[in-house]
PDB file of C-alpha atoms and ligand atoms in Angstrom:
ATOM      1  CA  MET A   9     195.917 226.729 -92.670  1.00 41.00           C
ATOM      2  CA  SER A  10     197.040 228.774 -89.822  1.00 43.00           C
ATOM      3  CA  PHE A  11     200.717 228.364 -88.264  1.00 49.00           C
ATOM      4  CA  GLY A  12     199.797 230.690 -85.316  1.00 55.00           C
ATOM      5  CA  LEU A  13     202.004 233.351 -86.850  1.00 72.00           C
ATOM      6  CA  ALA A  14     201.140 236.919 -86.437  1.00 65.00           C
ATOM      7  CA  ARG A  15     197.497 235.941 -86.231  1.00 68.00           C
ATOM      8  CA  GLY A  16     195.156 239.168 -86.593  1.00 65.00           C
ATOM      9  CA  LYS A  17     198.082 241.545 -87.293  1.00 78.00           C
ATOM     10  CA  THR A  18     198.599 243.429 -90.446  1.00 87.00           C
ATOM     11  CA  LEU A  19     201.949 242.381 -92.112  1.00 94.00           C
ATOM     12  CA  ASP A  20     203.528 244.731 -94.335  1.00 96.00           C
ATOM     13  CA  ILE A  21     206.038 242.998 -96.968  1.00 97.00           C
ATOM     14  CA  THR A  22     206.572 246.110 -98.988  1.00 96.00           C
ATOM     15  CA  GLY A  23     210.056 246.370-100.615  1.00 96.00           C
ATOM     16  CA  VAL A  24     211.047 242.849 -99.362  1.00 97.00           C
ATOM     17  CA  GLY A  25     208.426 240.220-100.385  1.00 98.00           C
ATOM     18  CA  ILE A  26     207.909 238.966-103.875  1.00 97.00           C
ATOM     19  CA  ASP A  27     205.194 236.551-105.015  1.00 96.00           C
ATOM     20  CA  SER A  28     206.116 234.294-107.643  1.00 94.00           C
ATOM     21  CA  ALA A  29     202.521 234.546-108.965  1.00 94.00           C
ATOM     22  CA  ASP A  30     203.336 238.135-109.924  1.00 94.00           C
ATOM     23  CA  LEU A  31     206.294 237.350-111.964  1.00 94.00           C
ATOM     24  CA  PRO A  32     206.242 237.671-115.774  1.00 93.00           C
ATOM     25  CA  THR A  33     205.125 234.354-117.076  1.00 92.00           C
ATOM     26  CA  THR A  34     207.372 231.891-118.906  1.00 90.00           C
ATOM     27  CA  ASP A  35     206.291 233.052-122.203  1.00 91.00           C
ATOM     28  CA  VAL A  36     207.244 236.495-121.649  1.00 89.00           C
ATOM     29  CA  ALA A  37     210.442 235.856-119.479  1.00 88.00           C
ATOM     30  CA  PRO A  38     211.285 232.261-119.174  1.00 92.00           C
ATOM     31  CA  LEU A  39     214.376 233.142-116.979  1.00 96.00           C
ATOM     32  CA  ILE A  40     214.097 235.911-114.203  1.00 95.00           C
ATOM     33  CA  ASP A  41     217.368 237.244-112.583  1.00 96.00           C
ATOM     34  CA  PRO A  42     216.863 237.561-108.885  1.00 97.00           C
ATOM     35  CA  ARG A  43     219.786 239.957-108.377  1.00 98.00           C
ATOM     36  CA  GLU A  44     217.603 242.643-110.095  1.00 96.00           C
ATOM     37  CA  TRP A  45     215.472 242.601-107.121  1.00 97.00           C
ATOM     38  CA  PHE A  46     218.176 244.410-105.170  1.00 98.00           C
ATOM     39  CA  GLY A  47     218.190 247.569-107.058  1.00 96.00           C
ATOM     40  CA  GLU A  48     221.385 249.355-106.825  1.00 96.00           C
ATOM     41  CA  ARG A  49     222.648 246.531-104.675  1.00 97.00           C
ATOM     42  CA  ALA A  50     222.259 244.209-107.771  1.00 97.00           C
ATOM     43  CA  SER A  51     226.030 243.725-108.399  1.00 97.00           C
ATOM     44  CA  LEU A  52     226.801 242.185-104.888  1.00 98.00           C
ATOM     45  CA  PRO A  53     227.210 238.491-104.555  1.00 98.00           C
ATOM     46  CA  LEU A  54     223.885 236.626-104.108  1.00 98.00           C
ATOM     47  CA  GLU A  55     223.242 233.882-101.431  1.00 98.00           C
ATOM     48  CA  ILE A  56     219.930 231.785-101.466  1.00 98.00           C
ATOM     49  CA  GLU A  57     218.173 230.122 -98.703  1.00 98.00           C
ATOM     50  CA  ILE A  58     215.753 227.634 -99.483  1.00 98.00           C
ATOM     51  CA  GLY A  59     212.862 227.231 -97.062  1.00 98.00           C
ATOM     52  CA  SER A  60     213.351 230.292 -94.878  1.00 98.00           C
ATOM     53  CA  GLY A  61     210.462 229.638 -92.486  1.00 98.00           C
ATOM     54  CA  LYS A  62     210.075 232.553 -90.032  1.00 97.00           C
ATOM     55  CA  GLY A  63     213.261 234.196 -91.525  1.00 98.00           C
ATOM     56  CA  THR A  64     215.492 234.002 -88.491  1.00 97.00           C
ATOM     57  CA  PHE A  65     218.777 233.067 -90.405  1.00 97.00           C
ATOM     58  CA  LEU A  66     218.228 235.852 -92.675  1.00 98.00           C
ATOM     59  CA  VAL A  67     217.510 238.507 -90.186  1.00 97.00           C
ATOM     60  CA  GLN A  68     220.423 237.346 -88.261  1.00 95.00           C
ATOM     61  CA  GLN A  69     222.946 236.561 -90.966  1.00 96.00           C
ATOM     62  CA  ALA A  70     222.417 239.500 -93.418  1.00 97.00           C
ATOM     63  CA  PRO A  71     223.536 242.385 -91.231  1.00 97.00           C
ATOM     64  CA  GLN A  72     226.808 240.502 -90.589  1.00 95.00           C
ATOM     65  CA  GLN A  73     227.385 240.171 -94.330  1.00 97.00           C
ATOM     66  CA  PRO A  74     226.340 243.722 -95.659  1.00 97.00           C
ATOM     67  CA  ASP A  75     228.385 243.303 -99.008  1.00 98.00           C
ATOM     68  CA  VAL A  76     226.275 240.276 -99.701  1.00 98.00           C
ATOM     69  CA  ASN A  77     222.532 239.935-100.844  1.00 98.00           C
ATOM     70  CA  PHE A  78     220.287 237.334 -99.537  1.00 98.00           C
ATOM     71  CA  LEU A  79     217.227 235.925-101.218  1.00 98.00           C
ATOM     72  CA  GLY A  80     215.148 233.642 -99.010  1.00 98.00           C
ATOM     73  CA  ILE A  81     212.656 231.473-100.952  1.00 98.00           C
ATOM     74  CA  GLU A  82     209.839 230.200 -98.960  1.00 98.00           C
ATOM     75  CA  TRP A  83     206.391 228.295-100.521  1.00 97.00           C
ATOM     76  CA  ALA A  84     204.233 228.618 -97.339  1.00 98.00           C
ATOM     77  CA  GLY A  85     202.319 231.895 -97.957  1.00 97.00           C
ATOM     78  CA  GLU A  86     202.065 232.537 -94.159  1.00 97.00           C
ATOM     79  CA  PHE A  87     205.695 232.116 -93.392  1.00 97.00           C
ATOM     80  CA  PHE A  88     206.621 233.971 -96.430  1.00 98.00           C
ATOM     81  CA  ARG A  89     204.676 237.038 -95.230  1.00 97.00           C
ATOM     82  CA  TYR A  90     205.880 236.720 -91.777  1.00 97.00           C
ATOM     83  CA  ALA A  91     209.428 236.501 -92.817  1.00 98.00           C
ATOM     84  CA  ALA A  92     209.235 239.383 -95.250  1.00 98.00           C
ATOM     85  CA  ASP A  93     207.414 241.654 -92.598  1.00 98.00           C
ATOM     86  CA  ARG A  94     209.966 240.681 -90.145  1.00 98.00           C
ATOM     87  CA  VAL A  95     212.830 241.797 -92.475  1.00 98.00           C
ATOM     88  CA  ARG A  96     211.146 245.108 -93.187  1.00 98.00           C
ATOM     89  CA  ARG A  97     210.625 245.825 -89.547  1.00 97.00           C
ATOM     90  CA  ASN A  98     214.320 245.076 -88.756  1.00 98.00           C
ATOM     91  CA  GLY A  99     215.400 247.242 -91.815  1.00 97.00           C
ATOM     92  CA  VAL A 100     217.709 244.715 -93.215  1.00 98.00           C
ATOM     93  CA  PRO A 101     218.584 246.285 -96.665  1.00 97.00           C
ATOM     94  CA  ASN A 102     220.121 243.043 -98.211  1.00 98.00           C
ATOM     95  CA  VAL A 103     217.265 240.648 -97.930  1.00 98.00           C
ATOM     96  CA  ARG A 104     214.370 239.776-100.293  1.00 98.00           C
ATOM     97  CA  LEU A 105     211.729 237.052 -99.738  1.00 98.00           C
ATOM     98  CA  LEU A 106     210.374 235.299-102.892  1.00 98.00           C
ATOM     99  CA  ARG A 107     207.196 233.121-102.290  1.00 98.00           C
ATOM    100  CA  ALA A 108     207.904 230.192-104.678  1.00 98.00           C
ATOM    101  CA  ASP A 109     208.658 226.503-104.755  1.00 98.00           C
ATOM    102  CA  ALA A 110     212.403 227.048-104.743  1.00 98.00           C
ATOM    103  CA  VAL A 111     213.370 223.719-106.411  1.00 98.00           C
ATOM    104  CA  GLU A 112     211.014 224.402-109.318  1.00 97.00           C
ATOM    105  CA  LEU A 113     211.993 228.081-109.605  1.00 97.00           C
ATOM    106  CA  ILE A 114     215.696 227.226-109.680  1.00 98.00           C
ATOM    107  CA  ARG A 115     215.150 224.299-112.125  1.00 97.00           C
ATOM    108  CA  HIS A 116     213.304 226.312-114.649  1.00 96.00           C
ATOM    109  CA  ARG A 117     213.643 230.200-114.076  1.00 97.00           C
ATOM    110  CA  CYS A 118     217.082 230.780-112.686  1.00 97.00           C
ATOM    111  CA  PRO A 119     219.940 231.787-115.055  1.00 97.00           C
ATOM    112  CA  ASP A 120     223.307 229.954-114.532  1.00 98.00           C
ATOM    113  CA  ALA A 121     225.731 231.072-111.925  1.00 98.00           C
ATOM    114  CA  VAL A 122     223.516 233.553-110.176  1.00 98.00           C
ATOM    115  CA  CYS A 123     224.625 232.754-106.497  1.00 98.00           C
ATOM    116  CA  THR A 124     227.612 232.148-104.428  1.00 98.00           C
ATOM    117  CA  VAL A 125     225.970 230.051-101.707  1.00 98.00           C
ATOM    118  CA  ILE A 126     222.895 228.040-101.219  1.00 98.00           C
ATOM    119  CA  HIS A 127     221.686 227.436 -97.870  1.00 98.00           C
ATOM    120  CA  LEU A 128     219.460 224.420 -96.945  1.00 98.00           C
ATOM    121  CA  TYR A 129     218.686 224.068 -93.296  1.00 97.00           C
ATOM    122  CA  PHE A 130     216.468 221.619 -91.787  1.00 97.00           C
ATOM    123  CA  PRO A 131     214.475 220.849 -94.924  1.00 98.00           C
ATOM    124  CA  ASP A 132     211.330 218.935 -94.579  1.00 98.00           C
ATOM    125  CA  PRO A 133     212.175 215.229 -94.295  1.00 98.00           C
ATOM    126  CA  TRP A 134     209.125 213.955 -95.901  1.00 98.00           C
ATOM    127  CA  PRO A 135     209.527 210.597 -93.918  1.00 97.00           C
ATOM    128  CA  LYS A 136     206.953 208.407 -95.852  1.00 98.00           C
ATOM    129  CA  LYS A 137     208.461 206.652 -98.714  1.00 97.00           C
ATOM    130  CA  ARG A 138     205.740 207.714-101.211  1.00 98.00           C
ATOM    131  CA  HIS A 139     206.603 211.332-100.336  1.00 98.00           C
ATOM    132  CA  HIS A 140     210.268 210.850-100.659  1.00 98.00           C
ATOM    133  CA  LYS A 141     209.918 212.496-104.205  1.00 98.00           C
ATOM    134  CA  ARG A 142     209.070 215.690-102.451  1.00 98.00           C
ATOM    135  CA  ARG A 143     212.420 216.106-100.719  1.00 98.00           C
ATOM    136  CA  SER A 144     214.541 218.968-101.907  1.00 98.00           C
ATOM    137  CA  ILE A 145     217.589 216.794-102.585  1.00 98.00           C
ATOM    138  CA  GLN A 146     217.080 214.691-105.568  1.00 98.00           C
ATOM    139  CA  ASP A 147     219.706 213.822-108.385  1.00 98.00           C
ATOM    140  CA  GLN A 148     218.117 216.507-110.574  1.00 98.00           C
ATOM    141  CA  SER A 149     218.018 219.205-107.874  1.00 98.00           C
ATOM    142  CA  LEU A 150     221.469 218.809-107.148  1.00 98.00           C
ATOM    143  CA  ARG A 151     222.464 219.081-110.910  1.00 98.00           C
ATOM    144  CA  ASP A 152     220.113 222.448-110.951  1.00 98.00           C
ATOM    145  CA  PHE A 153     221.847 223.877-107.526  1.00 98.00           C
ATOM    146  CA  HIS A 154     225.278 223.076-109.262  1.00 98.00           C
ATOM    147  CA  ARG A 155     224.234 224.889-112.498  1.00 98.00           C
ATOM    148  CA  ILE A 156     223.095 228.151-110.570  1.00 98.00           C
ATOM    149  CA  LEU A 157     226.265 228.441-108.366  1.00 98.00           C
ATOM    150  CA  ARG A 158     228.942 230.532-109.362  1.00 98.00           C
ATOM    151  CA  SER A 159     232.396 228.470-109.806  1.00 96.00           C
ATOM    152  CA  ASP A 160     233.819 227.673-106.216  1.00 92.00           C
ATOM    153  CA  GLY A 161     230.054 228.233-104.822  1.00 97.00           C
ATOM    154  CA  GLU A 162     228.666 225.883-102.316  1.00 97.00           C
ATOM    155  CA  LEU A 163     225.674 224.233-100.980  1.00 98.00           C
ATOM    156  CA  ARG A 164     225.412 224.220 -97.261  1.00 97.00           C
ATOM    157  CA  ILE A 165     223.069 221.708 -95.715  1.00 97.00           C
ATOM    158  CA  VAL A 166     222.062 220.961 -92.092  1.00 96.00           C
ATOM    159  CA  THR A 167     219.477 218.345 -90.925  1.00 96.00           C
ATOM    160  CA  ASP A 168     218.289 216.553 -87.754  1.00 95.00           C
ATOM    161  CA  HIS A 169     216.769 213.574 -89.701  1.00 96.00           C
ATOM    162  CA  ASP A 170     218.798 210.571 -89.958  1.00 96.00           C
ATOM    163  CA  ASP A 171     216.917 208.899 -92.676  1.00 98.00           C
ATOM    164  CA  TYR A 172     216.998 211.956 -94.832  1.00 98.00           C
ATOM    165  CA  TRP A 173     220.885 212.359 -94.026  1.00 97.00           C
ATOM    166  CA  GLN A 174     221.420 208.734 -95.452  1.00 98.00           C
ATOM    167  CA  TRP A 175     219.486 209.765 -98.555  1.00 98.00           C
ATOM    168  CA  MET A 176     221.490 212.969 -98.934  1.00 98.00           C
ATOM    169  CA  LEU A 177     224.743 210.917 -98.531  1.00 98.00           C
ATOM    170  CA  GLU A 178     223.492 208.529-101.368  1.00 98.00           C
ATOM    171  CA  HIS A 179     222.614 211.379-103.829  1.00 98.00           C
ATOM    172  CA  VAL A 180     225.730 213.327-102.904  1.00 98.00           C
ATOM    173  CA  ALA A 181     228.030 210.192-103.691  1.00 98.00           C
ATOM    174  CA  ARG A 182     226.231 210.081-107.195  1.00 98.00           C
ATOM    175  CA  ALA A 183     227.071 213.628-107.635  1.00 98.00           C
ATOM    176  CA  GLU A 184     230.778 213.340-106.895  1.00 97.00           C
ATOM    177  CA  ALA A 185     231.766 214.487-110.479  1.00 98.00           C
ATOM    178  CA  ILE A 186     230.140 218.024-109.740  1.00 98.00           C
ATOM    179  CA  PHE A 187     230.402 218.554-106.079  1.00 98.00           C
ATOM    180  CA  ALA A 188     233.230 217.927-103.410  1.00 97.00           C
ATOM    181  CA  ARG A 189     232.030 217.233-100.046  1.00 96.00           C
ATOM    182  CA  GLY A 190     233.541 219.010 -97.119  1.00 91.00           C
ATOM    183  CA  ARG A 191     232.908 219.822 -93.319  1.00 88.00           C
ATOM    184  CA  PHE A 192     230.329 222.367 -92.720  1.00 87.00           C
ATOM    185  CA  ALA A 193     232.288 225.292 -91.689  1.00 75.00           C
ATOM    186  CA  PRO A 194     230.792 228.493 -93.019  1.00 67.00           C
ATOM    187  CA  PRO A 195     232.414 231.699 -92.003  1.00 62.00           C
ATOM    188  CA  GLY A 196     231.136 232.634 -88.554  1.00 56.00           C
ATOM    189  CA  ALA A 197     229.604 229.288 -87.719  1.00 58.00           C
ATOM    190  CA  GLY A 198     230.425 228.347 -84.259  1.00 54.00           C
ATOM    191  CA  ASN A 199     231.582 225.201 -82.639  1.00 54.00           C
ATOM    192  CA  PRO A 200     228.429 222.936 -82.949  1.00 51.00           C
ATOM    193  CA  GLU A 201     228.929 221.571 -79.582  1.00 54.00           C
ATOM    194  CA  GLU A 202     228.954 225.034 -77.846  1.00 57.00           C
ATOM    195  CA  SER A 203     227.126 227.416 -80.134  1.00 69.00           C
ATOM    196  CA  GLU A 204     224.567 227.910 -82.740  1.00 80.00           C
ATOM    197  CA  LEU A 205     225.587 226.436 -86.064  1.00 86.00           C
ATOM    198  CA  VAL A 206     223.341 228.407 -88.300  1.00 89.00           C
ATOM    199  CA  GLY A 207     220.819 230.088 -85.823  1.00 88.00           C
ATOM    200  CA  THR A 208     217.489 229.046 -87.619  1.00 91.00           C
ATOM    201  CA  ASN A 209     214.316 228.430 -85.654  1.00 93.00           C
ATOM    202  CA  PHE A 210     214.400 224.784 -86.174  1.00 93.00           C
ATOM    203  CA  GLU A 211     217.976 224.577 -84.926  1.00 92.00           C
ATOM    204  CA  ARG A 212     216.930 226.366 -81.684  1.00 91.00           C
ATOM    205  CA  LYS A 213     213.965 224.035 -81.131  1.00 92.00           C
ATOM    206  CA  TYR A 214     215.924 220.751 -81.794  1.00 90.00           C
ATOM    207  CA  ARG A 215     218.967 221.930 -79.641  1.00 88.00           C
ATOM    208  CA  ARG A 216     216.650 222.528 -76.725  1.00 91.00           C
ATOM    209  CA  GLU A 217     215.260 219.063 -77.209  1.00 92.00           C
ATOM    210  CA  GLY A 218     218.811 217.680 -77.422  1.00 90.00           C
ATOM    211  CA  ARG A 219     218.586 216.365 -81.058  1.00 89.00           C
ATOM    212  CA  PRO A 220     221.852 215.917 -82.848  1.00 88.00           C
ATOM    213  CA  PHE A 221     222.312 217.436 -86.259  1.00 90.00           C
ATOM    214  CA  ASN A 222     224.165 216.438 -89.265  1.00 94.00           C
ATOM    215  CA  ALA A 223     225.751 219.078 -91.666  1.00 95.00           C
ATOM    216  CA  MET A 224     227.843 219.242 -94.746  1.00 96.00           C
ATOM    217  CA  THR A 225     229.223 221.652 -97.407  1.00 96.00           C
ATOM    218  CA  LEU A 226     229.270 220.788-101.080  1.00 98.00           C
ATOM    219  CA  ARG A 227     231.582 222.872-103.149  1.00 97.00           C
ATOM    220  CA  LYS A 228     230.968 223.215-106.823  1.00 98.00           C
ATOM    221  CA  ARG A 229     233.917 221.399-108.799  1.00 96.00           C
TER     222      ARG A 229
HETATM  223  C1  SAM B 327     211.463 222.374 -91.421  1.00 71.04           C
HETATM  224  S1  SAM B 327     211.193 224.065 -92.028  1.00 71.04           S
HETATM  225  C2  SAM B 327     212.715 224.709 -91.714  1.00 71.04           C
HETATM  226  C3  SAM B 327     212.676 226.447 -91.529  1.00 71.04           C
HETATM  227  C4  SAM B 327     214.108 227.039 -91.421  1.00 71.04           C
HETATM  228  N1  SAM B 327     214.970 226.667 -92.317  1.00 71.04           N
HETATM  229  C5  SAM B 327     214.470 226.622 -90.131  1.00 71.04           C
HETATM  230  O1  SAM B 327     215.662 225.889 -90.081  1.00 71.04           O
HETATM  231  O2  SAM B 327     213.973 227.243 -89.251  1.00 71.04           O
HETATM  232  C6  SAM B 327     211.196 223.927 -93.799  1.00 71.04           C
HETATM  233  C7  SAM B 327     210.761 225.006 -94.530  1.00 71.04           C
HETATM  234  O3  SAM B 327     210.961 224.961 -95.843  1.00 71.04           O
HETATM  235  C8  SAM B 327     209.717 225.170 -96.506  1.00 71.04           C
HETATM  236  N2  SAM B 327     209.887 224.666 -97.767  1.00 71.04           N
HETATM  237  C9  SAM B 327     210.012 223.087 -98.041  1.00 71.04           C
HETATM  238  N3  SAM B 327     210.117 222.925 -99.259  1.00 71.04           N
HETATM  239  C10 SAM B 327     210.034 224.036 -99.775  1.00 71.04           C
HETATM  240  C11 SAM B 327     210.528 224.509-101.373  1.00 71.04           C
HETATM  241  N4  SAM B 327     210.471 223.519-102.308  1.00 71.04           N
HETATM  242  N5  SAM B 327     210.432 225.749-101.608  1.00 71.04           N
HETATM  243  C12 SAM B 327     210.323 226.650-100.857  1.00 71.04           C
HETATM  244  N6  SAM B 327     210.197 226.519 -99.430  1.00 71.04           N
HETATM  245  C13 SAM B 327     210.047 225.410 -99.091  1.00 71.04           C
HETATM  246  C14 SAM B 327     208.568 224.777 -95.801  1.00 71.04           C
HETATM  247  O4  SAM B 327     207.492 225.716 -96.037  1.00 71.04           O
HETATM  248  C15 SAM B 327     209.354 225.295 -94.344  1.00 71.04           C
HETATM  249  O5  SAM B 327     209.005 226.684 -93.886  1.00 71.04           O
END
């Protein structure tokens, strides 16, 4: 499938893009530590974005937080390559892109307490009931996100989709013992009425269409 991204162009993901197909198999190394992919920067705090799309959030946010590493996880190969090439072209040293199913990778291969923030912006809503099991927010995934966050870490969520928002609220209510819900107010976020909230591609598109968003921050208890 083509998404009309950089068709015909040679994309170079050297030094930025990692394909989960190239990771050691689970028999050899069940857990992988993504912090090691940042070389001499490995000891800096790590933030993970699930579903990075074209990498707009990463390219914009990472230069503003040079003392933080960002890992974008994207399962669509074409978006993964586009975003990794874009990060390389922009010369952003604190970003890596991983091609993987983020939910599966976090569940089965991520050690405890590896990151300080998980960003989940405009996740696919999977509107049909029979597809709800594909949504990134599930009871199990909330427990997994909680496990890989450091103490006081947070999960930041934005969606334009009302039904998915209701689904999220129901799941978050059941996760009350492990997450405290708060207003979406990450450092640097503007007033959502006036400026960009997180500056992703989908935010820009939906803002142009006048669609309202819902957002929340879940702090690890
Ligand atoms: C609606 S797009 C939003 C992209 C970006 N966050 C934005 O706001 O512009 C959702 C993205 O998440 C990716 N995605 C969905 N589920 C995923 C998963 N489990 N692991 C990794 N990527 C995923 C999709 O391929 C797609 O690029």
